[in-house]
PDB file of C-alpha atoms and ligand atoms in Angstrom:
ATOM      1  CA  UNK A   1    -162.926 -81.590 -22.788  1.00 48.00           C
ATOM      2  CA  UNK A   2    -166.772 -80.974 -22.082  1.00 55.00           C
ATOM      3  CA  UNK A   3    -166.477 -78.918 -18.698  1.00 83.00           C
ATOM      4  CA  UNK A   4    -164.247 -75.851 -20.362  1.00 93.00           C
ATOM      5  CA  UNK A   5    -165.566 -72.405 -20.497  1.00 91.00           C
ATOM      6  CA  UNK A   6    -164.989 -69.356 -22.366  1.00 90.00           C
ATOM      7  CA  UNK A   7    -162.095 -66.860 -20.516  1.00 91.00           C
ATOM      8  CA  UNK A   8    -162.583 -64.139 -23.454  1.00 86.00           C
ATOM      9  CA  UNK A   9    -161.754 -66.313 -26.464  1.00 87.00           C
ATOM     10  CA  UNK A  10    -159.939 -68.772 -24.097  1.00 88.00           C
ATOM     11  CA  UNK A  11    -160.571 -72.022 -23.490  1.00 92.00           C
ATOM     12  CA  UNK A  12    -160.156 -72.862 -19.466  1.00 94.00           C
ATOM     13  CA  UNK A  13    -161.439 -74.678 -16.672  1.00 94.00           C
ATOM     14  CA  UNK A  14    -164.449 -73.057 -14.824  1.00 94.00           C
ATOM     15  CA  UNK A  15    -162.491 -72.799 -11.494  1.00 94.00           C
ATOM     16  CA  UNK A  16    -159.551 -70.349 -13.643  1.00 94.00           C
ATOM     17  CA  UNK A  17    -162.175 -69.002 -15.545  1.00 93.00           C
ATOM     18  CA  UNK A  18    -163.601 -67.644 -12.055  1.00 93.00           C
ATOM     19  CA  UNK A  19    -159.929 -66.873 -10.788  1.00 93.00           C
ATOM     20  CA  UNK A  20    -158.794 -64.462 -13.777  1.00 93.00           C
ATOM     21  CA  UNK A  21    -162.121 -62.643 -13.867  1.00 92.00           C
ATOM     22  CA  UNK A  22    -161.052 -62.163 -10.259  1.00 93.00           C
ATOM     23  CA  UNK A  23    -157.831 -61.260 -10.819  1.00 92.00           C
ATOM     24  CA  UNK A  24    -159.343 -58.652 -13.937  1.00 91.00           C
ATOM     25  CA  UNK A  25    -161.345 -57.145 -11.958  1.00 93.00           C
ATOM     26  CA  UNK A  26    -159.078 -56.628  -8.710  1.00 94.00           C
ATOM     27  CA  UNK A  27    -156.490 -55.272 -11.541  1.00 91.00           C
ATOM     28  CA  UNK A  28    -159.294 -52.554 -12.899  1.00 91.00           C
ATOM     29  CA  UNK A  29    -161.151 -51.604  -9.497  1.00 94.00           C
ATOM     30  CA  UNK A  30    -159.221 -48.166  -8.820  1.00 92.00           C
ATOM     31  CA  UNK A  31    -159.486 -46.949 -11.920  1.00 91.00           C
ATOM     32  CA  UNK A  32    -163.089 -48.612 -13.086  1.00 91.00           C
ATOM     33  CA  UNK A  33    -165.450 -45.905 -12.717  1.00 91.00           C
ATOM     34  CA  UNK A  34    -162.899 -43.170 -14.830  1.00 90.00           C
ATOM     35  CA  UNK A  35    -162.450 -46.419 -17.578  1.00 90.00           C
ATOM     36  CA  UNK A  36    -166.113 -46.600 -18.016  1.00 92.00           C
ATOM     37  CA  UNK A  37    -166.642 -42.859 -18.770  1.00 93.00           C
ATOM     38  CA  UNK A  38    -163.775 -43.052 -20.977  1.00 90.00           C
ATOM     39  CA  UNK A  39    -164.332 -46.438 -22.771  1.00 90.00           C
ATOM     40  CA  UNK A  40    -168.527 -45.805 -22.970  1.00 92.00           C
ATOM     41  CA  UNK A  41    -167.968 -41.925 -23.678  1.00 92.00           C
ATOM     42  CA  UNK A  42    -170.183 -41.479 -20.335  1.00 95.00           C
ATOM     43  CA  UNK A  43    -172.895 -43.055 -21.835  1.00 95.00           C
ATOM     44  CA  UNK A  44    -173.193 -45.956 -19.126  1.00 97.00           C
ATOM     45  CA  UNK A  45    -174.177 -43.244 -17.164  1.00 97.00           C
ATOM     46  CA  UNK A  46    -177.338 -43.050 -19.349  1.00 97.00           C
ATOM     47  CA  UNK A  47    -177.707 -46.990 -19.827  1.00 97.00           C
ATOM     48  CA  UNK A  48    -177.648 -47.052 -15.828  1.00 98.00           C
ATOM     49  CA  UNK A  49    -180.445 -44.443 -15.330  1.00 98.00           C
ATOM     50  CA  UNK A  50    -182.555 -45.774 -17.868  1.00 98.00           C
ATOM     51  CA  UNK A  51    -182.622 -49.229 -16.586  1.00 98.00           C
ATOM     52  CA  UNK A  52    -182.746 -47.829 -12.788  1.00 98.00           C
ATOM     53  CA  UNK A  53    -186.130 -46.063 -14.507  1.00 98.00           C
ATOM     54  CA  UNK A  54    -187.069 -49.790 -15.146  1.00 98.00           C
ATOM     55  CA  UNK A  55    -186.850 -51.478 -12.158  1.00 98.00           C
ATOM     56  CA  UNK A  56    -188.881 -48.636 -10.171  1.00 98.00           C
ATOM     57  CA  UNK A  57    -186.975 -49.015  -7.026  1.00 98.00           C
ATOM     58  CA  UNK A  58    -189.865 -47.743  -4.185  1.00 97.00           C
ATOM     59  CA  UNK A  59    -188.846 -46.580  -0.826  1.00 96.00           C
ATOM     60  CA  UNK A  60    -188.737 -49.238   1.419  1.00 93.00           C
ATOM     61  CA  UNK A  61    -188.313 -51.950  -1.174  1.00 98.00           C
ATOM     62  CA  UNK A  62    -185.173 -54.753  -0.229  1.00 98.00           C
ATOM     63  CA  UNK A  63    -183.276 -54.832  -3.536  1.00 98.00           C
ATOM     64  CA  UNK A  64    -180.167 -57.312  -4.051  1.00 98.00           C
ATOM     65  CA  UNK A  65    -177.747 -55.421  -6.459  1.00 98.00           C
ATOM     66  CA  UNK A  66    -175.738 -58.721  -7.808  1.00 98.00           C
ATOM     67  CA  UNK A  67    -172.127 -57.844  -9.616  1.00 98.00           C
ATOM     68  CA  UNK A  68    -172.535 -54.260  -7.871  1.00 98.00           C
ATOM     69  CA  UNK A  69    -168.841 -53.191  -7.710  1.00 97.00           C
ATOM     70  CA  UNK A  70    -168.509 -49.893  -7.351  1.00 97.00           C
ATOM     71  CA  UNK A  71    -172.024 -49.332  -6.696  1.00 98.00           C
ATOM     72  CA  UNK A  72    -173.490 -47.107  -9.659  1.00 97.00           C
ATOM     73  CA  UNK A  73    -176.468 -49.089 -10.072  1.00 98.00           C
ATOM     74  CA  UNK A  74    -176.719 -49.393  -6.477  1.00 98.00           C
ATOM     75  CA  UNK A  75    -176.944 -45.398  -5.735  1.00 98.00           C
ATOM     76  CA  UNK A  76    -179.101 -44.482  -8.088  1.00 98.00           C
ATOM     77  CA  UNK A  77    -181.649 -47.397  -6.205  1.00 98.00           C
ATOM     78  CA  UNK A  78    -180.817 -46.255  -2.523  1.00 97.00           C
ATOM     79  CA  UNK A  79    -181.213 -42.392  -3.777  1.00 96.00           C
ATOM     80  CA  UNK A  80    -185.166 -43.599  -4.455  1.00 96.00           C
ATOM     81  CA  UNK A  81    -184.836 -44.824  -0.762  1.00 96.00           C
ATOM     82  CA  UNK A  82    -184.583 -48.612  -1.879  1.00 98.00           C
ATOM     83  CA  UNK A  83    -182.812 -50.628   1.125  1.00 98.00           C
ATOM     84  CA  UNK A  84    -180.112 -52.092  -1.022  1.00 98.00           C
ATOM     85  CA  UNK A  85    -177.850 -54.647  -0.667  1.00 98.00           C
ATOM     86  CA  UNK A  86    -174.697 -54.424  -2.893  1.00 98.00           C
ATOM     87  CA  UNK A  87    -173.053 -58.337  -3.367  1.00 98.00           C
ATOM     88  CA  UNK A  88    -169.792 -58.907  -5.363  1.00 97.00           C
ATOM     89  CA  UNK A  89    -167.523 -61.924  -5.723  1.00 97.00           C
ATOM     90  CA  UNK A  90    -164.644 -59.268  -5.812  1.00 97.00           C
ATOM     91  CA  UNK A  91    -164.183 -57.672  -2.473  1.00 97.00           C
ATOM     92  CA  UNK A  92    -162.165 -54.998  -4.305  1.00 96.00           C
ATOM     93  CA  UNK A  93    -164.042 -53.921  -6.305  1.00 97.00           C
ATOM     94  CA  UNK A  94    -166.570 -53.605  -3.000  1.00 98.00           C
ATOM     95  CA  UNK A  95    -163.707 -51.518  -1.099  1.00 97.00           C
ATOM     96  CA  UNK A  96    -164.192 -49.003  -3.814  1.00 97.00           C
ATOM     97  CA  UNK A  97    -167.972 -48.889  -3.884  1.00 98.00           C
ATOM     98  CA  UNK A  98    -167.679 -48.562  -0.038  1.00 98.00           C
ATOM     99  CA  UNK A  99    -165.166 -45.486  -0.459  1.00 97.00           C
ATOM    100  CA  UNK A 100    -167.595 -43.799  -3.028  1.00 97.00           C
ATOM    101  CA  UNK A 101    -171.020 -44.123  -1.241  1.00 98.00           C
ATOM    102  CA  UNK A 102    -168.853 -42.405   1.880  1.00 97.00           C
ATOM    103  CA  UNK A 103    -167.949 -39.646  -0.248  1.00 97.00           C
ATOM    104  CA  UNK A 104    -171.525 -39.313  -1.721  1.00 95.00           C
ATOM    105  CA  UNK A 105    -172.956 -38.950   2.215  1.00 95.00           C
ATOM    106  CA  UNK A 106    -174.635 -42.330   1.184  1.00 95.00           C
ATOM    107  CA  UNK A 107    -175.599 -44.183   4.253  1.00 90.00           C
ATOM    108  CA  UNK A 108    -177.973 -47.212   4.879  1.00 90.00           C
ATOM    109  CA  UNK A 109    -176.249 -49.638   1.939  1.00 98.00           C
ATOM    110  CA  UNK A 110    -175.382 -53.070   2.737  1.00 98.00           C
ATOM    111  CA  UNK A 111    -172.033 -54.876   1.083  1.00 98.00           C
ATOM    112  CA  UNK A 112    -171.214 -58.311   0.898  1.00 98.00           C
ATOM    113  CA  UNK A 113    -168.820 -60.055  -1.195  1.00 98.00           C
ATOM    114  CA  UNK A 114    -171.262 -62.922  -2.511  1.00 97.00           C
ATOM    115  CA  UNK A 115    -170.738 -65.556  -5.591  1.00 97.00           C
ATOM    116  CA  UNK A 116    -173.961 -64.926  -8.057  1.00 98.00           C
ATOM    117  CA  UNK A 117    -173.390 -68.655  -8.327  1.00 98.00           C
ATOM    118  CA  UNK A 118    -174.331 -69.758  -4.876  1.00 98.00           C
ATOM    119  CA  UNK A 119    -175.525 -66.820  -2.643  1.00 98.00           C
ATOM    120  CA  UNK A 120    -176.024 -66.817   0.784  1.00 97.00           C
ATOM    121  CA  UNK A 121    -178.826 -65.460   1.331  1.00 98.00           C
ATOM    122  CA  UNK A 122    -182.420 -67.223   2.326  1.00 98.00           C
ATOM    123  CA  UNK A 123    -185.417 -67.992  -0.289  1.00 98.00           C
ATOM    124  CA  UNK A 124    -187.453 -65.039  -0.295  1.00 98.00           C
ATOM    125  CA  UNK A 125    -185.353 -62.500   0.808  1.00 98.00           C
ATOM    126  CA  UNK A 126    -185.866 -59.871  -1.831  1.00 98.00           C
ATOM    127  CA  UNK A 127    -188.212 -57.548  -3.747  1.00 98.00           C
ATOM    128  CA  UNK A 128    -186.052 -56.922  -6.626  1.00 98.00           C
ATOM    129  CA  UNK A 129    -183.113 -58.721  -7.926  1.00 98.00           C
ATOM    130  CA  UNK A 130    -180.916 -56.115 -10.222  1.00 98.00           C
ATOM    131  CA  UNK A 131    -177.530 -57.368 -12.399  1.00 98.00           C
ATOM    132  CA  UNK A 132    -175.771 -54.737 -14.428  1.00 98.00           C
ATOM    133  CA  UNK A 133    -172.801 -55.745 -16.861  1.00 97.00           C
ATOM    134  CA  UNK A 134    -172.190 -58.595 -14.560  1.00 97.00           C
ATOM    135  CA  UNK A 135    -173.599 -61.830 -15.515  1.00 97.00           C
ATOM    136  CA  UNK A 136    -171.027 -62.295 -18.757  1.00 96.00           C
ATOM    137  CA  UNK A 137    -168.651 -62.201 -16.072  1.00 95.00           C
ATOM    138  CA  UNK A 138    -170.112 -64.917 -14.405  1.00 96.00           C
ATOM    139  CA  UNK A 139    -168.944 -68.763 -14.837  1.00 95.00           C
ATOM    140  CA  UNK A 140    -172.120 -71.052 -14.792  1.00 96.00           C
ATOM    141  CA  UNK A 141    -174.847 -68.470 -15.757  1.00 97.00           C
ATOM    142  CA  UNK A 142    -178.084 -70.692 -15.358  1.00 97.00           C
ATOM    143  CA  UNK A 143    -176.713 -71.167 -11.936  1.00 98.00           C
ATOM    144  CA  UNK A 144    -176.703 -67.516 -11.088  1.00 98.00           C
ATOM    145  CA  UNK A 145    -180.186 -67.303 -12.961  1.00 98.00           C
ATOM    146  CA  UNK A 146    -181.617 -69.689 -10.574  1.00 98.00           C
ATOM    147  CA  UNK A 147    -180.404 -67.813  -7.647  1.00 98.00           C
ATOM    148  CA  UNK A 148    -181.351 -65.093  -8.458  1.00 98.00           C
ATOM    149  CA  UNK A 149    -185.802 -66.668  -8.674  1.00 98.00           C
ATOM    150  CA  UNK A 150    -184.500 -68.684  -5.279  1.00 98.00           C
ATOM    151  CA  UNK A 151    -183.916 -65.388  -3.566  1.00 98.00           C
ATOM    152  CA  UNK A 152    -186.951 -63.316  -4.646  1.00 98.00           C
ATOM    153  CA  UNK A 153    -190.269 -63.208  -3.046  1.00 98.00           C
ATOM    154  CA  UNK A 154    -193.270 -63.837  -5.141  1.00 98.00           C
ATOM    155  CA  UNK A 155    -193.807 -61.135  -7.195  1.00 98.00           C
ATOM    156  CA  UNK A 156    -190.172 -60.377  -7.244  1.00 98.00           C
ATOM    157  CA  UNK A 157    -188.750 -58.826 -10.275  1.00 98.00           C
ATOM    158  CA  UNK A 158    -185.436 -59.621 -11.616  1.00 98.00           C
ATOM    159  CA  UNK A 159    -183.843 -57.083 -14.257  1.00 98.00           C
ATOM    160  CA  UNK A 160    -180.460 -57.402 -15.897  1.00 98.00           C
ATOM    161  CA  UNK A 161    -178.199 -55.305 -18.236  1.00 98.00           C
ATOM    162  CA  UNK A 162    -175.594 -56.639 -20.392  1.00 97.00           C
ATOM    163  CA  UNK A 163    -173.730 -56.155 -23.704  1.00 95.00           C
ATOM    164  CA  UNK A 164    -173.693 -58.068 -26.343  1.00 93.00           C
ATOM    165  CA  UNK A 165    -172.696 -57.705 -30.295  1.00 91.00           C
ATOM    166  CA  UNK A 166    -175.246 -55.731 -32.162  1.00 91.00           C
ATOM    167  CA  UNK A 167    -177.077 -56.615 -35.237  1.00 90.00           C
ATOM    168  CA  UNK A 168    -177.124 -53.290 -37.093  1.00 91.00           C
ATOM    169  CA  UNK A 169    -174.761 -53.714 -39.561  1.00 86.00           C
ATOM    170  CA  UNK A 170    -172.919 -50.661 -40.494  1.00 91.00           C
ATOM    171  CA  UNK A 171    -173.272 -49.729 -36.181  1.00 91.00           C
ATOM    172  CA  UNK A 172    -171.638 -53.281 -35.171  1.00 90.00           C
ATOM    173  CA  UNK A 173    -168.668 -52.986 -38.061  1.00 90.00           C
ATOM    174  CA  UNK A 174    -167.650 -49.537 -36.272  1.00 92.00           C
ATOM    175  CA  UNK A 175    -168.395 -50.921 -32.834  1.00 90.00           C
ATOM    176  CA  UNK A 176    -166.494 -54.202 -33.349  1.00 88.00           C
ATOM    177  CA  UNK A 177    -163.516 -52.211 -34.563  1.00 91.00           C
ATOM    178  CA  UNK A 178    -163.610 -49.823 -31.982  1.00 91.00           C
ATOM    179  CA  UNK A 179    -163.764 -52.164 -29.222  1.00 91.00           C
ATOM    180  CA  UNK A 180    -161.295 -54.620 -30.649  1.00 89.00           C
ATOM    181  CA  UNK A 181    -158.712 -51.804 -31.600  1.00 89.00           C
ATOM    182  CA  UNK A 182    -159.176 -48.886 -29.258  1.00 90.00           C
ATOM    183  CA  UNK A 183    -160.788 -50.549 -25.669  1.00 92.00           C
ATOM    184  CA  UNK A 184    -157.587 -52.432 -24.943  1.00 92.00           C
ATOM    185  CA  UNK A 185    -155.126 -49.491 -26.018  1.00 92.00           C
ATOM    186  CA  UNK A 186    -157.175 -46.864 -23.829  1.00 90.00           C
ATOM    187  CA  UNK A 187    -156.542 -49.923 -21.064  1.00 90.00           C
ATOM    188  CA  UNK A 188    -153.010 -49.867 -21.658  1.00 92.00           C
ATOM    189  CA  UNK A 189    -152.694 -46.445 -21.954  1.00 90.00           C
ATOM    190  CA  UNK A 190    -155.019 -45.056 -19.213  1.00 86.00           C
ATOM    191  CA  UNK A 191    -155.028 -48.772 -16.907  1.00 85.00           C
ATOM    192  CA  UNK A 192    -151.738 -49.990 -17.625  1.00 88.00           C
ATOM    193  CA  UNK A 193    -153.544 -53.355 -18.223  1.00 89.00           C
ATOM    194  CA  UNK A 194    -154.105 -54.443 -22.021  1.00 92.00           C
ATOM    195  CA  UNK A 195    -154.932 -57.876 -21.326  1.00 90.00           C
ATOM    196  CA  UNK A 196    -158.155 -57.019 -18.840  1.00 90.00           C
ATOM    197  CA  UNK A 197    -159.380 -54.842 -21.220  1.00 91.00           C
ATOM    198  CA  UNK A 198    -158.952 -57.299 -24.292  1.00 91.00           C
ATOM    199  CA  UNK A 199    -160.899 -59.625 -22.048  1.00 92.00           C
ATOM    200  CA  UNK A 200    -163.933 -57.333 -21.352  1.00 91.00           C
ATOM    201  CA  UNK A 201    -164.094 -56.929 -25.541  1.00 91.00           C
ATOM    202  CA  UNK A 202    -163.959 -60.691 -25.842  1.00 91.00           C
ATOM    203  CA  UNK A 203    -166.850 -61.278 -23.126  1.00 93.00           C
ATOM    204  CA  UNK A 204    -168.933 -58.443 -24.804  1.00 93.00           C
ATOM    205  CA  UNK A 205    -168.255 -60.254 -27.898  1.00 91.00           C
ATOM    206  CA  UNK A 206    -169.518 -64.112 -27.039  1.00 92.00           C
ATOM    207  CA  UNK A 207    -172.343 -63.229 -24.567  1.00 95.00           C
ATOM    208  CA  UNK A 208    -175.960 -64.649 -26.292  1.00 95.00           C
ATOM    209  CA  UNK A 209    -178.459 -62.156 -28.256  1.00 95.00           C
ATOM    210  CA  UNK A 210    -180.708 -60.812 -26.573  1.00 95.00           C
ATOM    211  CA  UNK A 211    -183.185 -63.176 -27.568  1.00 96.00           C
ATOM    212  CA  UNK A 212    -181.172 -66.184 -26.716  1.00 96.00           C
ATOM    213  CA  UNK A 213    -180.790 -64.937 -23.123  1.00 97.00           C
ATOM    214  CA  UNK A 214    -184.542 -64.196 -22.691  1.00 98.00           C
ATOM    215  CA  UNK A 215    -184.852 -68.076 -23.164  1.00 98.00           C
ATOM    216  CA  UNK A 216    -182.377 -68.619 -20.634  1.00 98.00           C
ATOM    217  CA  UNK A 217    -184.185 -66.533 -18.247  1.00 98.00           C
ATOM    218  CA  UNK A 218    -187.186 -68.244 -18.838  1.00 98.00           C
ATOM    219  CA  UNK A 219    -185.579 -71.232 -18.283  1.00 98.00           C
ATOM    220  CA  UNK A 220    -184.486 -70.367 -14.763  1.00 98.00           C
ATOM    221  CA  UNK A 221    -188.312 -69.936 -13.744  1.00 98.00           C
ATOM    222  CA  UNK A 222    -189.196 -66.660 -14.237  1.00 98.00           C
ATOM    223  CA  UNK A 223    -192.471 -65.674 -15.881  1.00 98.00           C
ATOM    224  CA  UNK A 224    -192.896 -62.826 -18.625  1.00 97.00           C
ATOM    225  CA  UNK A 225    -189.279 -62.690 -19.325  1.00 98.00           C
ATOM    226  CA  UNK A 226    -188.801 -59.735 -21.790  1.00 98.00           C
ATOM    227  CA  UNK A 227    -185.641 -57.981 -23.571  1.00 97.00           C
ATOM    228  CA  UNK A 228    -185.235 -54.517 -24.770  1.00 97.00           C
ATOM    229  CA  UNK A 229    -182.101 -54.269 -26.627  1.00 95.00           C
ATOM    230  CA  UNK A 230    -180.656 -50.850 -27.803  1.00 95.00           C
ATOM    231  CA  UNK A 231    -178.536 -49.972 -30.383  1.00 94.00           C
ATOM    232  CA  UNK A 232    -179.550 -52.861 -32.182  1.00 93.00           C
ATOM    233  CA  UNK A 233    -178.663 -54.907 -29.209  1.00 93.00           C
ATOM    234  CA  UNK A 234    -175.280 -54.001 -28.480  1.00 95.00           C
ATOM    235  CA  UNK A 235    -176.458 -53.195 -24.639  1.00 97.00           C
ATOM    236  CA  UNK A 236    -180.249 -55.064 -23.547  1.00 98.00           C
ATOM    237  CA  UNK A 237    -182.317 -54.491 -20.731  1.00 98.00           C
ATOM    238  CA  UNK A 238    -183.433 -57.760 -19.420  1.00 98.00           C
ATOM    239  CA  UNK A 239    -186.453 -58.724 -17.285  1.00 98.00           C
ATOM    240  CA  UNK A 240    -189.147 -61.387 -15.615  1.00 98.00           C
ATOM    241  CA  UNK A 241    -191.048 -61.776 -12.711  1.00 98.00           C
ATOM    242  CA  UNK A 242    -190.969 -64.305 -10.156  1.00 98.00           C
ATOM    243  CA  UNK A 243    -194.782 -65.852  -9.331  1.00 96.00           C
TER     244      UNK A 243
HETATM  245  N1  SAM B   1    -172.601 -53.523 -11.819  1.00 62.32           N
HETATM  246  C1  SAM B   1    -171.409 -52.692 -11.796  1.00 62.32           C
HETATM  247  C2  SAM B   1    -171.520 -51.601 -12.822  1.00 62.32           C
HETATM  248  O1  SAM B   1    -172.375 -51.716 -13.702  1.00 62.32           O
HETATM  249  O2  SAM B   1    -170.745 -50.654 -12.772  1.00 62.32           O
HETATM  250  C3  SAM B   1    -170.133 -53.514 -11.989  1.00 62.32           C
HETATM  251  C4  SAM B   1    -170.031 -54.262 -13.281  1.00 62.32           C
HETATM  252  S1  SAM B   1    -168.435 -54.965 -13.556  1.00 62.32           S
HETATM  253  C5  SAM B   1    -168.270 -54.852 -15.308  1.00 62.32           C
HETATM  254  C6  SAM B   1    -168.711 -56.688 -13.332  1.00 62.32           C
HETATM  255  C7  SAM B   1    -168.711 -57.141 -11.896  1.00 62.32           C
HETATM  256  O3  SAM B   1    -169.127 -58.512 -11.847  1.00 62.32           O
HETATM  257  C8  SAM B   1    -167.350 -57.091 -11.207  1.00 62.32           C
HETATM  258  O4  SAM B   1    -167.414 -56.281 -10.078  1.00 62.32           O
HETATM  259  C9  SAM B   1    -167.073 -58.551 -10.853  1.00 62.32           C
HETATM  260  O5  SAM B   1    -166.315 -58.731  -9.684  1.00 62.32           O
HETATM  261  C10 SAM B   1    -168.476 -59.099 -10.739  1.00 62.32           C
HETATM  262  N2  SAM B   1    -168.569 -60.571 -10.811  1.00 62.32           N
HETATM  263  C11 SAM B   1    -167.973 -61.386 -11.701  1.00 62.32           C
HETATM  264  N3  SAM B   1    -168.288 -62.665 -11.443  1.00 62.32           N
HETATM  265  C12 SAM B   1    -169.126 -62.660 -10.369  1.00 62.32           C
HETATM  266  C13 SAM B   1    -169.799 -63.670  -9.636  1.00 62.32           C
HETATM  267  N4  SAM B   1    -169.681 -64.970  -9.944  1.00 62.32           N
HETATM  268  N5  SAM B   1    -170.576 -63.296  -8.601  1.00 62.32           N
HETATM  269  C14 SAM B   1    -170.700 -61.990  -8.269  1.00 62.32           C
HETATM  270  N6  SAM B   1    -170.081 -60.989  -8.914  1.00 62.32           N
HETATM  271  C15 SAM B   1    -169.306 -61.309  -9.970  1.00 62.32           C
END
C-alpha cells in the first residue's frame, strides 16, 4: 500500500501513525523532562540554548513554538520577553508545560493544543516559527512545513531542531549502539515504558540528513534555507526565511 508511513520501523496507516505518537507521548509526559536529562546526559539543555541563541527571540516579537510540550524551548524565548505561543497536538504533554511555567513564575505564555499539520491560526500571524525535536514526530511533514510559511509574516523566520543519524563514523557506531541498547532500557527502567522509548530511537534513526531536509524546507517556500548539523549531524539546526 502507497499511503503507509513509518511508526518507528513500522509500517501503519497515517491516521495510527498519528494515534500512537499520541498515545507515546501521553505515556512519557510526567516523566519527559527527567528522561531527557537522563537519556541526552543534560546536554539538550545545551542543544536548546544554542538554537534559542539562533532564533534571536526580541522582546515583543509573536513567536509560535510548534511541538512545544513541556515548554523548554518556549521559556528560554519568553525569558528574552518574546510573546510566545506554545501549540501541541498532545494536550498532555501541554498540562505539564502549563504546571512548569507556574512553578518558574512564568506568566504571559499562550497554550494551545494545535496539529502542526493543519493549524488554526490566520496567514501572517507570526514573527518566528520555532520546532524543536518535533517534526519526526509529525505524520505528513511537507504539510506541517507549509504551515508553518502560511503562518509567518514576511520576513518571518522559521528554525527547527531535530535528530537524525550522524555521519562520523566511529561517533554514530557508539551512538547507534547506545541508543538502540541503552535508550529503551533507561525507558523501562526509569519510564516503565520500553516500547515509547524504542520508538523515539527508531524515529531518530529514519528522519532525512540534514541535507535532505534543507531541500524539503526549501520546498515548502522558504528562502535561504540553511542546516547546521552537530556532531556530524546527529542533532541539526534548521532554518529559512519567509519573503
Ligand atoms: N519541543 C519540546 C522539547 O524539545 O522538549 C518537545 C519535543 S517532544 C520530543 C515532541 C513533541 O511533538 C511532543 O510533545 C508531541 O506531542 C509533539 N507532536 C507530535 N506530533 C505533532 C503534531 N502533528 N502537531 C503538533 N505537535 C506534535
Amino acid at each position: 500500500m502507497t499511503d503507509q508511513v513509518n511508526f518507528g520501523d513500522e509500517l501503519v496507516s497515517p491516521e495510527e501513525k498519528t494515534r500512537r505518537v499520541g498515545a507515546v507521548f501521553s505515556s512519557v509526559a510526567r516523566r519527559y523532562d527527567m528522561m531527557n536529562d537522563l537519556m541526552s546526559g543534560g546536554m539538550h539543555r545545551l542543544w536548546k540554548d544554542r538554537f534559542v541563541n539562533r532564533v534571536k527571540p526580541r522582546p515583543g516579537e509573536q513567536i509560535l513554538d510548534m511541538a512545544g510540550g513541556t515548554g523548554d524551548v518556549a521559556f528560554r524565548m519568553a525569558r528574552r520577553g518574546a510573546q510566545v505561543t506554545v501549540s501541541d497536538i498532545n494536550a498532555d504533554m501541554l498540562e505539564v508545560g502549563q504546571e512548569r511555567a507556574r512553578t518558574r513564575g512564568l506568566t504571559g505564555l499562550t497554550w494551545k493544543v494545535q496539529n502542526a499539520e493543519a493549524l488554526n491560526f490566520d496567514d501572517a500571524t507570526f514573527d518566528g516559527y520555532t520546532i524543536v525535536f518535533g517534526i519526526r514526530n509529525v505524520t505528513d511533514i511537507p504539510a506541517a512545513l507549509r504551515e508553518a510559511h502560511r503562518v509567518l509574516k514576511r520576513g518571518g523566520r522559521f528554525f527547527c531542531m531535530e535528530f537524525s543519524s550522524s555521519d562520523w563514523p566511529g561517533f554514530a557506531r557508539i551512538y547507534e549502539s547506545y541508543a538502540s541498547r541503552v535508550i529503551p532500557r533507561i525507558g523501562k527502567v526509569v519510564a516503565h515504558d520500553e516500547e515509547s522509548y524504542r520508538y523515539l530511537v527508531e524515529s531518530i534513526r529514519r528522519f532525512p540528513r540534514p541535507e535532505a531536509f534543507k531541500r524539503m524546507v526549501a520546498e515548502a517556500g522558504f528562502v535561504r534555507a540553511a542546516a547546521e548539523p552537530m556532531l556530524g549531524g546527529l542533532v541539526t539546526i534548521h532554518s529559512g526565511w519567509k519573503i
